[in-house]
XYZ file of C-alpha atoms in Angstrom:
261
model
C 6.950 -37.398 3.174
C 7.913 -34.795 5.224
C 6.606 -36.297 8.317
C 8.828 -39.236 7.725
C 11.696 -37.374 7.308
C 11.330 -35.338 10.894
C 10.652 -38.959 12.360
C 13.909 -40.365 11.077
C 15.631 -37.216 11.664
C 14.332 -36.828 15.249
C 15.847 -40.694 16.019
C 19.505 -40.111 14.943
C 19.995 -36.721 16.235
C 18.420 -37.104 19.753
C 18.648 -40.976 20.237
C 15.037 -41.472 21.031
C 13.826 -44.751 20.072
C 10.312 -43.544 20.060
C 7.421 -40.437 20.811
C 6.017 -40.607 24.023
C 2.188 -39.599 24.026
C 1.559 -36.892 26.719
C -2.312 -36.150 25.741
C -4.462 -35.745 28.735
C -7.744 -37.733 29.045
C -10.750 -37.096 26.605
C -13.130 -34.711 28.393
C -16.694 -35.757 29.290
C -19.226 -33.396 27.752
C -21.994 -34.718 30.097
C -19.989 -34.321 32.909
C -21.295 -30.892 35.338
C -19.169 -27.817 34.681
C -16.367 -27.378 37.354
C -16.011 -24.286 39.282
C -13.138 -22.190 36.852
C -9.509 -22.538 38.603
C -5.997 -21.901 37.889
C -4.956 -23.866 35.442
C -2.206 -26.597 36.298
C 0.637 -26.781 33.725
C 2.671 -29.984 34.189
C 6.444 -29.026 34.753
C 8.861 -30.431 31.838
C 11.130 -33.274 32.913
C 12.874 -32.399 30.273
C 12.895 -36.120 28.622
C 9.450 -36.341 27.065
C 8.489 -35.833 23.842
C 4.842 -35.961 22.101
C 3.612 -37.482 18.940
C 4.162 -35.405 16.283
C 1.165 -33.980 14.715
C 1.020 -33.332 10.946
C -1.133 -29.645 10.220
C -1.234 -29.783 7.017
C 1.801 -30.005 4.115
C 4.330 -27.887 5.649
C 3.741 -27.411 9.406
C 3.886 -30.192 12.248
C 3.325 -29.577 16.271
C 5.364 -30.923 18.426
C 3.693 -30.283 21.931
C 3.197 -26.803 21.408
C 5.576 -25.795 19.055
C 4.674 -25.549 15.405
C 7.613 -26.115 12.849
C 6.878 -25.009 9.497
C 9.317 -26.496 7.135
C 8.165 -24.463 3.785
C 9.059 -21.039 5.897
C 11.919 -22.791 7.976
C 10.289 -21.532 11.233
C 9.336 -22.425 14.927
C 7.040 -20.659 16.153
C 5.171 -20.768 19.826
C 2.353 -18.839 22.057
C 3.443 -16.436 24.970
C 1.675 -13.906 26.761
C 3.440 -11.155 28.282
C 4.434 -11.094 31.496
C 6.121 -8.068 32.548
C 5.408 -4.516 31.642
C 7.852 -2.886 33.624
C 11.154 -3.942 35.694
C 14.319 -5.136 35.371
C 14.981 -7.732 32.761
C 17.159 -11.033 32.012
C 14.890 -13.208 29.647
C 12.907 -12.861 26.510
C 11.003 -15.490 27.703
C 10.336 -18.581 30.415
C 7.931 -21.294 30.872
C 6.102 -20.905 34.450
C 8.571 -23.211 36.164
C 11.596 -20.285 34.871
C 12.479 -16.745 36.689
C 9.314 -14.810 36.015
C 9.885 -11.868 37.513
C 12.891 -11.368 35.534
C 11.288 -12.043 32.415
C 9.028 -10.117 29.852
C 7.081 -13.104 28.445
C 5.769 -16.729 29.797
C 5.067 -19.544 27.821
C 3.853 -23.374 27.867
C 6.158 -24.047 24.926
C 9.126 -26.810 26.425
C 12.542 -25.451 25.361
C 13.079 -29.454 24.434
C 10.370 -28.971 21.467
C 11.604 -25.642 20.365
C 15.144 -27.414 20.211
C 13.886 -30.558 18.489
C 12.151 -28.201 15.810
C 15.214 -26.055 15.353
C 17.161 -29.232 15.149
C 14.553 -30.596 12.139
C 14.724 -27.629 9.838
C 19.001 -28.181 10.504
C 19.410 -25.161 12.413
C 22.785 -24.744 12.996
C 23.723 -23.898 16.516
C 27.018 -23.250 18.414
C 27.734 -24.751 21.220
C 30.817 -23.627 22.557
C 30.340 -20.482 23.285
C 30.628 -21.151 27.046
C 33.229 -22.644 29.255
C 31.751 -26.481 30.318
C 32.361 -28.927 33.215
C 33.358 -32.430 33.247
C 32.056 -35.683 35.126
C 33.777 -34.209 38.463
C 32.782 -30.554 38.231
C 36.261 -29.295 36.933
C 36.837 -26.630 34.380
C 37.705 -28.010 30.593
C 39.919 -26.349 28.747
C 38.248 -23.504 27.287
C 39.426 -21.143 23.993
C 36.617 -18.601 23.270
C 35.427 -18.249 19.837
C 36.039 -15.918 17.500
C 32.760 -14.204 15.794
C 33.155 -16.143 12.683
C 33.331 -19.603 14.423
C 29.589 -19.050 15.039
C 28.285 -16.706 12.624
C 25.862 -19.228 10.848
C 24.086 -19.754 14.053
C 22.444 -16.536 14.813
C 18.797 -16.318 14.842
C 16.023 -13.759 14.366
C 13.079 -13.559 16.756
C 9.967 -11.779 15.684
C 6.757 -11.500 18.295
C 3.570 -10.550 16.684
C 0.367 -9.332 18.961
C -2.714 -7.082 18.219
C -2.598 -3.619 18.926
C -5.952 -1.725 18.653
C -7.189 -4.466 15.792
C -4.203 -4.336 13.897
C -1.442 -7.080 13.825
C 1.995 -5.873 15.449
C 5.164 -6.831 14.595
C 8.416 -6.391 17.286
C 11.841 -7.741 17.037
C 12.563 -6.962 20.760
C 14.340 -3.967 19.925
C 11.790 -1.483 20.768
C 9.765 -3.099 23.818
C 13.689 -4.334 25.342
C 16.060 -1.063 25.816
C 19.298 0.087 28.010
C 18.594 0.653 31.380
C 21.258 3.473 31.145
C 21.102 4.831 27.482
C 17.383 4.067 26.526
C 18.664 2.279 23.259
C 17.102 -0.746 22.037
C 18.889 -4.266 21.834
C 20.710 -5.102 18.905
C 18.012 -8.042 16.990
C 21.016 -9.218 15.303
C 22.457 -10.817 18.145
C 20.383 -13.746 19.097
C 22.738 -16.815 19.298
C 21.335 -20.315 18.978
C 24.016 -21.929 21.609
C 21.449 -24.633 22.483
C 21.202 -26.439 25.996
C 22.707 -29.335 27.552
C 21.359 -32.716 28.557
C 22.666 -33.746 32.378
C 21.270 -37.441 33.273
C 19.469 -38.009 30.284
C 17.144 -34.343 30.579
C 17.085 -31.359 28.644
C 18.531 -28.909 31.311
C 16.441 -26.098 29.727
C 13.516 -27.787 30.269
C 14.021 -28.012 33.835
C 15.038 -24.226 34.310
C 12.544 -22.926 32.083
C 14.665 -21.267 29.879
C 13.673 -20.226 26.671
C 15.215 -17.184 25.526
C 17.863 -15.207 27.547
C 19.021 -12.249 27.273
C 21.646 -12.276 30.320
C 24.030 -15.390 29.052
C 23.146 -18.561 30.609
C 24.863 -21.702 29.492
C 20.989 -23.708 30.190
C 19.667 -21.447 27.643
C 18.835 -22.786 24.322
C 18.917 -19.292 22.911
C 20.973 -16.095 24.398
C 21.489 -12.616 23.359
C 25.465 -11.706 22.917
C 25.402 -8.126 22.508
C 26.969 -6.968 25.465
C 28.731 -10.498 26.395
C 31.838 -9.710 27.099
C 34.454 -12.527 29.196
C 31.352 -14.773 30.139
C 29.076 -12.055 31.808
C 26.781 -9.542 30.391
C 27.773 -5.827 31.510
C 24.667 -4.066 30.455
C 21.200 -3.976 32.511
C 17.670 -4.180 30.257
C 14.305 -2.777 31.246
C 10.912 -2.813 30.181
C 10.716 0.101 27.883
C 8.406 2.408 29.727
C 7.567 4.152 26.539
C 6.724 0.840 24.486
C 4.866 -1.738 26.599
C 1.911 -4.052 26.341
C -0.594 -5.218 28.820
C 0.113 -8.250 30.861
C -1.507 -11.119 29.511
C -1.317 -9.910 25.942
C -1.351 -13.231 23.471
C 1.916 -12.757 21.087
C 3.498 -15.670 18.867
C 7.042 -15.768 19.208
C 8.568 -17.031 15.678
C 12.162 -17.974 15.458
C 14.543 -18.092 11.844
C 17.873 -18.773 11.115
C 19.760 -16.471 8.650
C 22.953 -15.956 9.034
C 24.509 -12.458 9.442
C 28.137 -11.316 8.644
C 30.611 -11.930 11.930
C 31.316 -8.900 14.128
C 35.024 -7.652 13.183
């Protein structure tokens, strides 16, 4: 039943007419073991979109996103990425600015979209000046805290830590380059991204979560935006960091929190 709904759901709000199939080829077990390389991850286009696969009676995948309607949830696999330096993203796919960002994952910011867009996340998306056909500034009125206070969203990574399971909201492993203090979790915005000739342009940026504003980003932190730019720098905490290459599941919910006065 379910699965039927995100099918019909998935065709009106996106306009595609059906799922494209992006499996790779079955592997032969008789064939000789291949000398281990780096692993190739195909770049999003930013169009494509996989069968979706049912898990059981609440959770479907869609590429490698898993959307848990019972819990209202979209969760993904990361590994971190940075353990010191300057930050301006939660989190990029490979083809995204790495070195600028704390975690990498395979995840397409199309899926995470598509499974926000299933569980009817609500999401604001004019928070940002925009363009038209011939590159000139619309008219632009910026929003006032309560035009998009049901579209916040909370982010929760979990990871192992000497056996035990970890929770972090960000707040704690992402802090003021100046003050030390963490960011505010409250202030994840889901502004979505844009599609420019028919592709999802977060896709082709690799932008997943940011925390310096970015119009491409699907998801951006707003704490310190203030007249389109973000005045405050973020580090790696020094004190509260993680290995590179540490596995973590990113999980993303909606709940709405009362508007900034």
């Amino acid at each position: 039943m379910f699965l039927k709904f995100t099918i019909s759901l998935l065709a009106c709000t996106w306009g595609f007419s059906c799922a494209q199939d992006i499996s790779g080829p079955e592997e032969d077990s008789n064939a000789p073991a291949a000398e281990e390389a780096p692993r190739e991850i195909p770049l999003p286009d930013g169009k494509t979109v996989p069968k979706f696969e049912p898990l059981d009676e609440h959770r479907i995948k869609i590429g490698n996103v898993i959307v848990n309607h019972k819990e209202r949830t979209v969760s993904f696999q990361a590994q971190v990425n940075m353990k010191e330096g300057i930050l301006e993203y939660v989190c990029c796919m490979p083809n995204g600015k790495l070195h600028e960002s704390l975690l990498v994952t395979e995840a397409d910011p199309l899926h995470i979209s598509l499974g926000m867009t299933l569980l009817k996340f609500r999401r604001f998306e004019k928070f940002f000046p925009v363009r038209d056909e011939n590159f000139e500034w619309l008219p632009f009125t910026e929003p006032k805290p309560e035009d998009y206070a049901d579209s916040y969203v909370q982010i929760v990574m979990t990871y192992t830590e000497n056996g035990r399971e970890q929770k972090s909201d960000f707040s704690d492993i992402v802090v003021n380059s100046q003050t030390r203090k963490g960011l505010n979790p409250n202030d994840w915005l889901y502004t979505n991204s844009f599609f420019y000739e028919g592709a999802y342009q977060a896709s082709l940026s690799g932008e997943v979560i940011s925390i310096f504003a970015s119009r491409t980003s699907p998801i951006n932190y707003i704490g310190d935006f203030h007249d389109g730019v973000n005045d405050t720098g973020w580090i790696v905490n020094p004190k509260k960091n993680l290995p590179l290459g540490t596995n973590v599941t990113v999980t993303i919910s909606q709940k709405p929190v009362q508007p900034k006065q």
